[in-house]
Amino acid sequence: MPVIADRSRRLASSPVVIVGGGAAGIHAALACRRHYPDKPVTLLDAEAEIGYYRPLIPQYMLGKIDAHRLFFWLHDQDPLLTLRLNVNVASVDPSNRLLQLEDGNRIAYERLILTPGGRPFVPPVCTSRSCRLGVFSVRSLADAGAVRRWLPDHRHIAILGGGLVGVKTAVQFALAGYPTILVEREGHLLPNLLSHRAALPIANHLRRLGVDVRTAATIEDIRGDRNGELKEVRIGGEWTVGDTLLVAIGSTPDLGFLEDSGLLEEGELMVAPTLQTADRYVFAAGDAVTIRTDGGTRHRPWTWPQAIAQGKLAGANIYRSAPLPIGDFSRVNAQNIAGLPLVVLGGRPERFSAVSQFGDPPRWWREWYREKDRIVGGALVGDIAGAGPLHFRMTTGGVQPNAIAKPDAKAFARDTWRHLGQKRTVRYFFI
Ligand SMILES: Cc1cc2nc3c(=O)[nH]c(=O)nc-3n(C[C@H](O)[C@H](O)[C@H](O)COP(=O)(O)OP(=O)(O)OC[C@H]3O[C@@H](n4cnc5c(N)ncnc54)[C@H](O)[C@@H]3O)c2cc1C
């Protein structure tokens, strides 16, 4: 990353500086303002707009939601919260508590919170020089705006990456009537979250919705017309019509600007459960971090709810003499994929000593992973009955395998209310 080391530029200072204005960064800023009301906070981000729901990007691309519904936060004129957008942090110098910006300016801080999230990986095959138009990442509002402008004249969609982002994107495009191919290199969809069998109901469901699912395959090449507009993609040796390629391959932590900071360990931004980095004045949260627990186990729970929870904790912890640890960093993820419910309770089958499974793979599947006599994760696909109580029991260590196979929880009451214009319902269970 280029660093413009023009020392004549301005040196600003702010007690608290946050790098990254995604879910983690904004919640860190708000928590910090709430816990330490007399501490000014400066939030820096490379993007032109912040405070939007990244998970809604596919719907925004298709014009299914308007920009105003995309934002979960708007700057509310708090005079002690300064936003600086379109600003790239080039490097961090923890020994002098200084940030170097790409524009040459520097910022001094008392406390720093790093929430730079992830960077989408775009494989070289998708960046052919002769084909510059029609290839997009599924990541930022800027990308989504470009797709929105591109779509009216282009209808054949190829999506690279069968993880959560790719699956959700494919579903939205198929529902909107676009011919959609979803390409996943591994043998099944959602390979980072689910076992082969648990993923089968999802692939079947997508096919029913009209998605052309290709697993154990990749985009081998692309070609365009004379104007550099994408026209075809090659999958499994065959050229197929495709004028829009959406790259949804899992993101990797965006840590280039920390290379010389001394904060990385084996290339990872390692934090304690308190979210403190190797430097006691620097905290970090969200998709960029790896949390190392006392036993040395590394956790990378890169989800939206985790980014929020970690951001809030980092903001609250920064001036604490004894920072508090995060309570739960399991990778629980609940989704409804166009009518097919899915709850990932954390973990991945191959990491654990015992895996128990139950279901009817074309339609539904429930599985759980055990370490010693404790259930440490699982996935419920198509039939998610009792997921809430199961997760609660998982964290307390009291769940029995039978309870997962045949949930015995019974709902006894229900509450419904409206939040941000959406209907919310909670059911209370006997367990
Ligand atoms: C299409 C899509 C669908 C998703 N669906 C789900 C879902 O259903 N459920 C779920 O749990 N998760 C989902 N996710 C993942 C979820 O969005 C992320 O886990 C979450 O956004 C992480 O938040 P974050 O604040 O850590 O990072 P980010 O949201 O990535 O924010 C990081 C910010 O830091 C900025 N930044 C980075 N480096 C610098 C720098 N050097 N200088 C200045 N600024 C910098 C970036 O511009 C960015 O704005 C989805 C993601 C996408 C893209």
mmCIF file with all atom_site columns, C-alpha atoms in Angstrom, residues 199-377:
data_model
loop_
_atom_site.group_PDB
_atom_site.id
_atom_site.type_symbol
_atom_site.label_atom_id
_atom_site.label_alt_id
_atom_site.label_comp_id
_atom_site.label_asym_id
_atom_site.label_entity_id
_atom_site.label_seq_id
_atom_site.pdbx_PDB_ins_code
_atom_site.Cartn_x
_atom_site.Cartn_y
_atom_site.Cartn_z
_atom_site.occupancy
_atom_site.B_iso_or_equiv
_atom_site.pdbx_formal_charge
_atom_site.auth_seq_id
_atom_site.auth_comp_id
_atom_site.auth_asym_id
_atom_site.auth_atom_id
_atom_site.pdbx_PDB_model_num
ATOM 1   C CA . ALA A 1 199 ? -25.843 -28.543 2.328   1.00 0.00 ? 199 ALA A CA 1
ATOM 2   C CA . LEU A 1 200 ? -27.956 -30.838 0.116   1.00 0.00 ? 200 LEU A CA 1
ATOM 3   C CA . PRO A 1 201 ? -31.354 -29.370 1.050   1.00 0.00 ? 201 PRO A CA 1
ATOM 4   C CA . ILE A 1 202 ? -29.965 -25.937 0.242   1.00 0.00 ? 202 ILE A CA 1
ATOM 5   C CA . ALA A 1 203 ? -28.710 -26.926 -3.213  1.00 0.00 ? 203 ALA A CA 1
ATOM 6   C CA . ASN A 1 204 ? -32.076 -28.610 -3.937  1.00 0.00 ? 204 ASN A CA 1
ATOM 7   C CA . HIS A 1 205 ? -33.960 -25.544 -2.779  1.00 0.00 ? 205 HIS A CA 1
ATOM 8   C CA . LEU A 1 206 ? -31.869 -23.244 -4.970  1.00 0.00 ? 206 LEU A CA 1
ATOM 9   C CA . ARG A 1 207 ? -32.415 -25.482 -7.990  1.00 0.00 ? 207 ARG A CA 1
ATOM 10  C CA . ARG A 1 208 ? -36.171 -25.380 -7.364  1.00 0.00 ? 208 ARG A CA 1
ATOM 11  C CA . LEU A 1 209 ? -35.930 -21.592 -7.399  1.00 0.00 ? 209 LEU A CA 1
ATOM 12  C CA . GLY A 1 210 ? -34.249 -21.778 -10.797 1.00 0.00 ? 210 GLY A CA 1
ATOM 13  C CA . VAL A 1 211 ? -30.585 -21.350 -9.860  1.00 0.00 ? 211 VAL A CA 1
ATOM 14  C CA . ASP A 1 212 ? -28.184 -23.402 -11.976 1.00 0.00 ? 212 ASP A CA 1
ATOM 15  C CA . VAL A 1 213 ? -25.965 -24.727 -9.151  1.00 0.00 ? 213 VAL A CA 1
ATOM 16  C CA . ARG A 1 214 ? -22.512 -25.961 -10.233 1.00 0.00 ? 214 ARG A CA 1
ATOM 17  C CA . THR A 1 215 ? -20.393 -27.449 -7.456  1.00 0.00 ? 215 THR A CA 1
ATOM 18  C CA . ALA A 1 216 ? -16.837 -28.812 -7.772  1.00 0.00 ? 216 ALA A CA 1
ATOM 19  C CA . ALA A 1 217 ? -16.456 -26.237 -10.553 1.00 0.00 ? 217 ALA A CA 1
ATOM 20  C CA . THR A 1 218 ? -14.989 -22.822 -11.084 1.00 0.00 ? 218 THR A CA 1
ATOM 21  C CA . ILE A 1 219 ? -14.918 -19.967 -13.589 1.00 0.00 ? 219 ILE A CA 1
ATOM 22  C CA . GLU A 1 220 ? -11.949 -20.976 -15.704 1.00 0.00 ? 220 GLU A CA 1
ATOM 23  C CA . ASP A 1 221 ? -11.950 -18.024 -18.065 1.00 0.00 ? 221 ASP A CA 1
ATOM 24  C CA . ILE A 1 222 ? -14.012 -15.075 -19.231 1.00 0.00 ? 222 ILE A CA 1
ATOM 25  C CA . ARG A 1 223 ? -14.290 -13.337 -22.573 1.00 0.00 ? 223 ARG A CA 1
ATOM 26  C CA . GLY A 1 224 ? -15.878 -10.153 -23.775 1.00 0.00 ? 224 GLY A CA 1
ATOM 27  C CA . ASP A 1 225 ? -16.674 -8.183  -26.900 1.00 0.00 ? 225 ASP A CA 1
ATOM 28  C CA . ARG A 1 226 ? -14.669 -5.486  -28.646 1.00 0.00 ? 226 ARG A CA 1
ATOM 29  C CA . ASN A 1 227 ? -15.730 -2.884  -26.103 1.00 0.00 ? 227 ASN A CA 1
ATOM 30  C CA . GLY A 1 228 ? -14.422 -4.969  -23.220 1.00 0.00 ? 228 GLY A CA 1
ATOM 31  C CA . GLU A 1 229 ? -17.921 -5.967  -22.065 1.00 0.00 ? 229 GLU A CA 1
ATOM 32  C CA . LEU A 1 230 ? -18.262 -9.442  -20.569 1.00 0.00 ? 230 LEU A CA 1
ATOM 33  C CA . LYS A 1 231 ? -20.156 -11.874 -22.798 1.00 0.00 ? 231 LYS A CA 1
ATOM 34  C CA . GLU A 1 232 ? -19.240 -15.427 -21.755 1.00 0.00 ? 232 GLU A CA 1
ATOM 35  C CA . VAL A 1 233 ? -17.752 -17.411 -18.885 1.00 0.00 ? 233 VAL A CA 1
ATOM 36  C CA . ARG A 1 234 ? -16.096 -20.836 -19.116 1.00 0.00 ? 234 ARG A CA 1
ATOM 37  C CA . ILE A 1 235 ? -17.175 -23.416 -16.557 1.00 0.00 ? 235 ILE A CA 1
ATOM 38  C CA . GLY A 1 236 ? -16.154 -27.077 -16.727 1.00 0.00 ? 236 GLY A CA 1
ATOM 39  C CA . GLY A 1 237 ? -14.552 -26.508 -20.138 1.00 0.00 ? 237 GLY A CA 1
ATOM 40  C CA . GLU A 1 238 ? -17.725 -25.080 -21.680 1.00 0.00 ? 238 GLU A CA 1
ATOM 41  C CA . TRP A 1 239 ? -18.437 -21.493 -22.653 1.00 0.00 ? 239 TRP A CA 1
ATOM 42  C CA . THR A 1 240 ? -21.755 -20.222 -21.299 1.00 0.00 ? 240 THR A CA 1
ATOM 43  C CA . VAL A 1 241 ? -23.562 -16.922 -21.820 1.00 0.00 ? 241 VAL A CA 1
ATOM 44  C CA . GLY A 1 242 ? -22.800 -14.625 -18.909 1.00 0.00 ? 242 GLY A CA 1
ATOM 45  C CA . ASP A 1 243 ? -22.757 -10.833 -19.147 1.00 0.00 ? 243 ASP A CA 1
ATOM 46  C CA . THR A 1 244 ? -22.555 -10.117 -15.409 1.00 0.00 ? 244 THR A CA 1
ATOM 47  C CA . LEU A 1 245 ? -20.048 -11.822 -13.134 1.00 0.00 ? 245 LEU A CA 1
ATOM 48  C CA . LEU A 1 246 ? -20.559 -11.267 -9.411  1.00 0.00 ? 246 LEU A CA 1
ATOM 49  C CA . VAL A 1 247 ? -17.575 -12.317 -7.340  1.00 0.00 ? 247 VAL A CA 1
ATOM 50  C CA . ALA A 1 248 ? -18.693 -13.482 -3.921  1.00 0.00 ? 248 ALA A CA 1
ATOM 51  C CA . ILE A 1 249 ? -15.651 -15.402 -2.786  1.00 0.00 ? 249 ILE A CA 1
ATOM 52  C CA . GLY A 1 250 ? -15.126 -15.150 0.966   1.00 0.00 ? 250 GLY A CA 1
ATOM 53  C CA . SER A 1 251 ? -13.314 -12.050 2.080   1.00 0.00 ? 251 SER A CA 1
ATOM 54  C CA . THR A 1 252 ? -9.930  -12.021 3.744   1.00 0.00 ? 252 THR A CA 1
ATOM 55  C CA . PRO A 1 253 ? -9.025  -9.603  6.569   1.00 0.00 ? 253 PRO A CA 1
ATOM 56  C CA . ASP A 1 254 ? -7.904  -6.251  5.207   1.00 0.00 ? 254 ASP A CA 1
ATOM 57  C CA . LEU A 1 255 ? -4.617  -5.948  7.111   1.00 0.00 ? 255 LEU A CA 1
ATOM 58  C CA . GLY A 1 256 ? -2.094  -4.604  4.607   1.00 0.00 ? 256 GLY A CA 1
ATOM 59  C CA . PHE A 1 257 ? -1.844  -1.262  6.424   1.00 0.00 ? 257 PHE A CA 1
ATOM 60  C CA . LEU A 1 258 ? -0.797  -3.052  9.643   1.00 0.00 ? 258 LEU A CA 1
ATOM 61  C CA . GLU A 1 259 ? 2.165   -4.900  8.169   1.00 0.00 ? 259 GLU A CA 1
ATOM 62  C CA . ASP A 1 260 ? 4.828   -2.827  9.942   1.00 0.00 ? 260 ASP A CA 1
ATOM 63  C CA . SER A 1 261 ? 2.802   -2.088  13.069  1.00 0.00 ? 261 SER A CA 1
ATOM 64  C CA . GLY A 1 262 ? 3.938   -5.050  15.168  1.00 0.00 ? 262 GLY A CA 1
ATOM 65  C CA . LEU A 1 263 ? 0.247   -5.831  15.771  1.00 0.00 ? 263 LEU A CA 1
ATOM 66  C CA . LEU A 1 264 ? 0.094   -8.859  13.466  1.00 0.00 ? 264 LEU A CA 1
ATOM 67  C CA . GLU A 1 265 ? 1.029   -12.378 14.443  1.00 0.00 ? 265 GLU A CA 1
ATOM 68  C CA . GLU A 1 266 ? 1.638   -14.773 11.550  1.00 0.00 ? 266 GLU A CA 1
ATOM 69  C CA . GLY A 1 267 ? -0.283  -12.315 9.399   1.00 0.00 ? 267 GLY A CA 1
ATOM 70  C CA . GLU A 1 268 ? -3.333  -12.303 11.684  1.00 0.00 ? 268 GLU A CA 1
ATOM 71  C CA . LEU A 1 269 ? -4.703  -9.503  13.820  1.00 0.00 ? 269 LEU A CA 1
ATOM 72  C CA . MET A 1 270 ? -4.745  -11.506 17.027  1.00 0.00 ? 270 MET A CA 1
ATOM 73  C CA . VAL A 1 271 ? -6.786  -10.278 19.993  1.00 0.00 ? 271 VAL A CA 1
ATOM 74  C CA . ALA A 1 272 ? -7.500  -11.582 23.469  1.00 0.00 ? 272 ALA A CA 1
ATOM 75  C CA . PRO A 1 273 ? -11.146 -12.256 24.406  1.00 0.00 ? 273 PRO A CA 1
ATOM 76  C CA . THR A 1 274 ? -11.137 -8.648  25.718  1.00 0.00 ? 274 THR A CA 1
ATOM 77  C CA . LEU A 1 275 ? -10.434 -7.605  22.091  1.00 0.00 ? 275 LEU A CA 1
ATOM 78  C CA . GLN A 1 276 ? -7.132  -6.086  23.132  1.00 0.00 ? 276 GLN A CA 1
ATOM 79  C CA . THR A 1 277 ? -4.306  -6.469  20.606  1.00 0.00 ? 277 THR A CA 1
ATOM 80  C CA . ALA A 1 278 ? -0.603  -6.893  21.358  1.00 0.00 ? 278 ALA A CA 1
ATOM 81  C CA . ASP A 1 279 ? -0.618  -3.175  22.261  1.00 0.00 ? 279 ASP A CA 1
ATOM 82  C CA . ARG A 1 280 ? -2.696  -2.292  25.326  1.00 0.00 ? 280 ARG A CA 1
ATOM 83  C CA . TYR A 1 281 ? -3.980  0.954   23.767  1.00 0.00 ? 281 TYR A CA 1
ATOM 84  C CA . VAL A 1 282 ? -5.179  -0.725  20.593  1.00 0.00 ? 282 VAL A CA 1
ATOM 85  C CA . PHE A 1 283 ? -8.352  -2.821  20.378  1.00 0.00 ? 283 PHE A CA 1
ATOM 86  C CA . ALA A 1 284 ? -9.801  -4.567  17.337  1.00 0.00 ? 284 ALA A CA 1
ATOM 87  C CA . ALA A 1 285 ? -13.135 -6.126  16.372  1.00 0.00 ? 285 ALA A CA 1
ATOM 88  C CA . GLY A 1 286 ? -15.186 -7.677  13.575  1.00 0.00 ? 286 GLY A CA 1
ATOM 89  C CA . ASP A 1 287 ? -14.229 -9.567  10.419  1.00 0.00 ? 287 ASP A CA 1
ATOM 90  C CA . ALA A 1 288 ? -10.582 -8.523  10.694  1.00 0.00 ? 288 ALA A CA 1
ATOM 91  C CA . VAL A 1 289 ? -9.753  -10.272 13.957  1.00 0.00 ? 289 VAL A CA 1
ATOM 92  C CA . THR A 1 290 ? -8.809  -13.687 15.233  1.00 0.00 ? 290 THR A CA 1
ATOM 93  C CA . ILE A 1 291 ? -9.700  -14.202 18.889  1.00 0.00 ? 291 ILE A CA 1
ATOM 94  C CA . ARG A 1 292 ? -7.284  -16.397 20.842  1.00 0.00 ? 292 ARG A CA 1
ATOM 95  C CA . THR A 1 293 ? -8.600  -17.908 24.054  1.00 0.00 ? 293 THR A CA 1
ATOM 96  C CA . ASP A 1 294 ? -6.486  -18.996 27.031  1.00 0.00 ? 294 ASP A CA 1
ATOM 97  C CA . GLY A 1 295 ? -6.002  -22.540 25.769  1.00 0.00 ? 295 GLY A CA 1
ATOM 98  C CA . GLY A 1 296 ? -4.603  -21.120 22.500  1.00 0.00 ? 296 GLY A CA 1
ATOM 99  C CA . THR A 1 297 ? -7.692  -21.944 20.415  1.00 0.00 ? 297 THR A CA 1
ATOM 100 C CA . ARG A 1 298 ? -8.279  -19.453 17.600  1.00 0.00 ? 298 ARG A CA 1
ATOM 101 C CA . HIS A 1 299 ? -11.782 -18.253 16.723  1.00 0.00 ? 299 HIS A CA 1
ATOM 102 C CA . ARG A 1 300 ? -12.821 -16.339 13.625  1.00 0.00 ? 300 ARG A CA 1
ATOM 103 C CA . PRO A 1 301 ? -16.530 -15.762 14.096  1.00 0.00 ? 301 PRO A CA 1
ATOM 104 C CA . TRP A 1 302 ? -16.911 -13.428 11.148  1.00 0.00 ? 302 TRP A CA 1
ATOM 105 C CA . THR A 1 303 ? -20.617 -12.607 11.143  1.00 0.00 ? 303 THR A CA 1
ATOM 106 C CA . TRP A 1 304 ? -22.768 -9.494  11.307  1.00 0.00 ? 304 TRP A CA 1
ATOM 107 C CA . PRO A 1 305 ? -24.035 -10.151 14.892  1.00 0.00 ? 305 PRO A CA 1
ATOM 108 C CA . GLN A 1 306 ? -20.457 -10.781 16.043  1.00 0.00 ? 306 GLN A CA 1
ATOM 109 C CA . ALA A 1 307 ? -19.241 -7.537  14.442  1.00 0.00 ? 307 ALA A CA 1
ATOM 110 C CA . ILE A 1 308 ? -21.889 -5.643  16.419  1.00 0.00 ? 308 ILE A CA 1
ATOM 111 C CA . ALA A 1 309 ? -21.247 -7.432  19.721  1.00 0.00 ? 309 ALA A CA 1
ATOM 112 C CA . GLN A 1 310 ? -17.474 -7.066  19.401  1.00 0.00 ? 310 GLN A CA 1
ATOM 113 C CA . GLY A 1 311 ? -17.709 -3.420  18.327  1.00 0.00 ? 311 GLY A CA 1
ATOM 114 C CA . LYS A 1 312 ? -19.810 -2.593  21.387  1.00 0.00 ? 312 LYS A CA 1
ATOM 115 C CA . LEU A 1 313 ? -17.405 -4.398  23.687  1.00 0.00 ? 313 LEU A CA 1
ATOM 116 C CA . ALA A 1 314 ? -14.306 -2.793  22.183  1.00 0.00 ? 314 ALA A CA 1
ATOM 117 C CA . GLY A 1 315 ? -15.870 0.674   22.584  1.00 0.00 ? 315 GLY A CA 1
ATOM 118 C CA . ALA A 1 316 ? -16.735 -0.015  26.201  1.00 0.00 ? 316 ALA A CA 1
ATOM 119 C CA . ASN A 1 317 ? -13.381 -1.621  27.052  1.00 0.00 ? 317 ASN A CA 1
ATOM 120 C CA . ILE A 1 318 ? -10.933 0.982   25.764  1.00 0.00 ? 318 ILE A CA 1
ATOM 121 C CA . TYR A 1 319 ? -10.528 2.989   28.968  1.00 0.00 ? 319 TYR A CA 1
ATOM 122 C CA . ARG A 1 320 ? -11.259 0.159   31.418  1.00 0.00 ? 320 ARG A CA 1
ATOM 123 C CA . SER A 1 321 ? -8.377  -0.781  33.682  1.00 0.00 ? 321 SER A CA 1
ATOM 124 C CA . ALA A 1 322 ? -9.647  -4.370  33.587  1.00 0.00 ? 322 ALA A CA 1
ATOM 125 C CA . PRO A 1 323 ? -11.317 -4.863  30.172  1.00 0.00 ? 323 PRO A CA 1
ATOM 126 C CA . LEU A 1 324 ? -14.124 -7.436  30.100  1.00 0.00 ? 324 LEU A CA 1
ATOM 127 C CA . PRO A 1 325 ? -13.974 -10.547 27.891  1.00 0.00 ? 325 PRO A CA 1
ATOM 128 C CA . ILE A 1 326 ? -16.551 -11.261 25.212  1.00 0.00 ? 326 ILE A CA 1
ATOM 129 C CA . GLY A 1 327 ? -19.193 -13.698 26.486  1.00 0.00 ? 327 GLY A CA 1
ATOM 130 C CA . ASP A 1 328 ? -19.957 -15.710 23.384  1.00 0.00 ? 328 ASP A CA 1
ATOM 131 C CA . PHE A 1 329 ? -17.968 -15.894 20.188  1.00 0.00 ? 329 PHE A CA 1
ATOM 132 C CA . SER A 1 330 ? -19.684 -18.854 18.618  1.00 0.00 ? 330 SER A CA 1
ATOM 133 C CA . ARG A 1 331 ? -20.585 -18.456 14.981  1.00 0.00 ? 331 ARG A CA 1
ATOM 134 C CA . VAL A 1 332 ? -24.359 -18.695 15.270  1.00 0.00 ? 332 VAL A CA 1
ATOM 135 C CA . ASN A 1 333 ? -26.089 -17.623 12.112  1.00 0.00 ? 333 ASN A CA 1
ATOM 136 C CA . ALA A 1 334 ? -29.800 -17.766 11.390  1.00 0.00 ? 334 ALA A CA 1
ATOM 137 C CA . GLN A 1 335 ? -31.036 -17.313 7.856   1.00 0.00 ? 335 GLN A CA 1
ATOM 138 C CA . ASN A 1 336 ? -34.143 -17.791 5.854   1.00 0.00 ? 336 ASN A CA 1
ATOM 139 C CA . ILE A 1 337 ? -33.102 -18.612 2.310   1.00 0.00 ? 337 ILE A CA 1
ATOM 140 C CA . ALA A 1 338 ? -36.287 -17.784 0.417   1.00 0.00 ? 338 ALA A CA 1
ATOM 141 C CA . GLY A 1 339 ? -38.416 -20.033 2.614   1.00 0.00 ? 339 GLY A CA 1
ATOM 142 C CA . LEU A 1 340 ? -35.760 -22.548 3.677   1.00 0.00 ? 340 LEU A CA 1
ATOM 143 C CA . PRO A 1 341 ? -34.743 -21.869 7.289   1.00 0.00 ? 341 PRO A CA 1
ATOM 144 C CA . LEU A 1 342 ? -31.151 -22.452 8.338   1.00 0.00 ? 342 LEU A CA 1
ATOM 145 C CA . VAL A 1 343 ? -29.468 -22.104 11.714  1.00 0.00 ? 343 VAL A CA 1
ATOM 146 C CA . VAL A 1 344 ? -25.743 -22.666 12.044  1.00 0.00 ? 344 VAL A CA 1
ATOM 147 C CA . LEU A 1 345 ? -24.923 -23.204 15.701  1.00 0.00 ? 345 LEU A CA 1
ATOM 148 C CA . GLY A 1 346 ? -21.198 -22.806 15.230  1.00 0.00 ? 346 GLY A CA 1
ATOM 149 C CA . GLY A 1 347 ? -18.270 -25.096 14.571  1.00 0.00 ? 347 GLY A CA 1
ATOM 150 C CA . ARG A 1 348 ? -17.551 -27.265 11.563  1.00 0.00 ? 348 ARG A CA 1
ATOM 151 C CA . PRO A 1 349 ? -18.020 -31.021 11.518  1.00 0.00 ? 349 PRO A CA 1
ATOM 152 C CA . GLU A 1 350 ? -14.480 -32.022 10.591  1.00 0.00 ? 350 GLU A CA 1
ATOM 153 C CA . ARG A 1 351 ? -12.989 -30.203 13.574  1.00 0.00 ? 351 ARG A CA 1
ATOM 154 C CA . PHE A 1 352 ? -14.717 -32.264 16.247  1.00 0.00 ? 352 PHE A CA 1
ATOM 155 C CA . SER A 1 353 ? -14.364 -35.728 17.648  1.00 0.00 ? 353 SER A CA 1
ATOM 156 C CA . ALA A 1 354 ? -17.965 -36.804 17.083  1.00 0.00 ? 354 ALA A CA 1
ATOM 157 C CA . VAL A 1 355 ? -20.641 -35.793 14.616  1.00 0.00 ? 355 VAL A CA 1
ATOM 158 C CA . SER A 1 356 ? -24.233 -36.994 14.875  1.00 0.00 ? 356 SER A CA 1
ATOM 159 C CA . GLN A 1 357 ? -26.696 -36.515 12.067  1.00 0.00 ? 357 GLN A CA 1
ATOM 160 C CA . PHE A 1 358 ? -30.396 -36.912 11.525  1.00 0.00 ? 358 PHE A CA 1
ATOM 161 C CA . GLY A 1 359 ? -32.710 -36.067 8.630   1.00 0.00 ? 359 GLY A CA 1
ATOM 162 C CA . ASP A 1 360 ? -33.854 -36.482 5.091   1.00 0.00 ? 360 ASP A CA 1
ATOM 163 C CA . PRO A 1 361 ? -31.134 -34.804 2.997   1.00 0.00 ? 361 PRO A CA 1
ATOM 164 C CA . PRO A 1 362 ? -33.208 -33.716 0.022   1.00 0.00 ? 362 PRO A CA 1
ATOM 165 C CA . ARG A 1 363 ? -35.483 -31.702 2.321   1.00 0.00 ? 363 ARG A CA 1
ATOM 166 C CA . TRP A 1 364 ? -34.060 -31.189 5.791   1.00 0.00 ? 364 TRP A CA 1
ATOM 167 C CA . TRP A 1 365 ? -31.084 -32.061 7.983   1.00 0.00 ? 365 TRP A CA 1
ATOM 168 C CA . ARG A 1 366 ? -30.033 -31.613 11.613  1.00 0.00 ? 366 ARG A CA 1
ATOM 169 C CA . GLU A 1 367 ? -26.510 -32.340 12.829  1.00 0.00 ? 367 GLU A CA 1
ATOM 170 C CA . TRP A 1 368 ? -24.400 -31.563 15.862  1.00 0.00 ? 368 TRP A CA 1
ATOM 171 C CA . TYR A 1 369 ? -20.762 -31.826 16.827  1.00 0.00 ? 369 TYR A CA 1
ATOM 172 C CA . ARG A 1 370 ? -19.460 -33.108 20.125  1.00 0.00 ? 370 ARG A CA 1
ATOM 173 C CA . GLU A 1 371 ? -16.165 -32.586 21.898  1.00 0.00 ? 371 GLU A CA 1
ATOM 174 C CA . LYS A 1 372 ? -15.765 -34.990 24.814  1.00 0.00 ? 372 LYS A CA 1
ATOM 175 C CA . ASP A 1 373 ? -19.317 -35.083 26.200  1.00 0.00 ? 373 ASP A CA 1
ATOM 176 C CA . ARG A 1 374 ? -20.151 -31.506 25.309  1.00 0.00 ? 374 ARG A CA 1
ATOM 177 C CA . ILE A 1 375 ? -22.056 -30.317 22.241  1.00 0.00 ? 375 ILE A CA 1
ATOM 178 C CA . VAL A 1 376 ? -20.073 -27.484 20.713  1.00 0.00 ? 376 VAL A CA 1
ATOM 179 C CA . GLY A 1 377 ? -21.847 -26.740 17.452  1.00 0.00 ? 377 GLY A CA 1
#
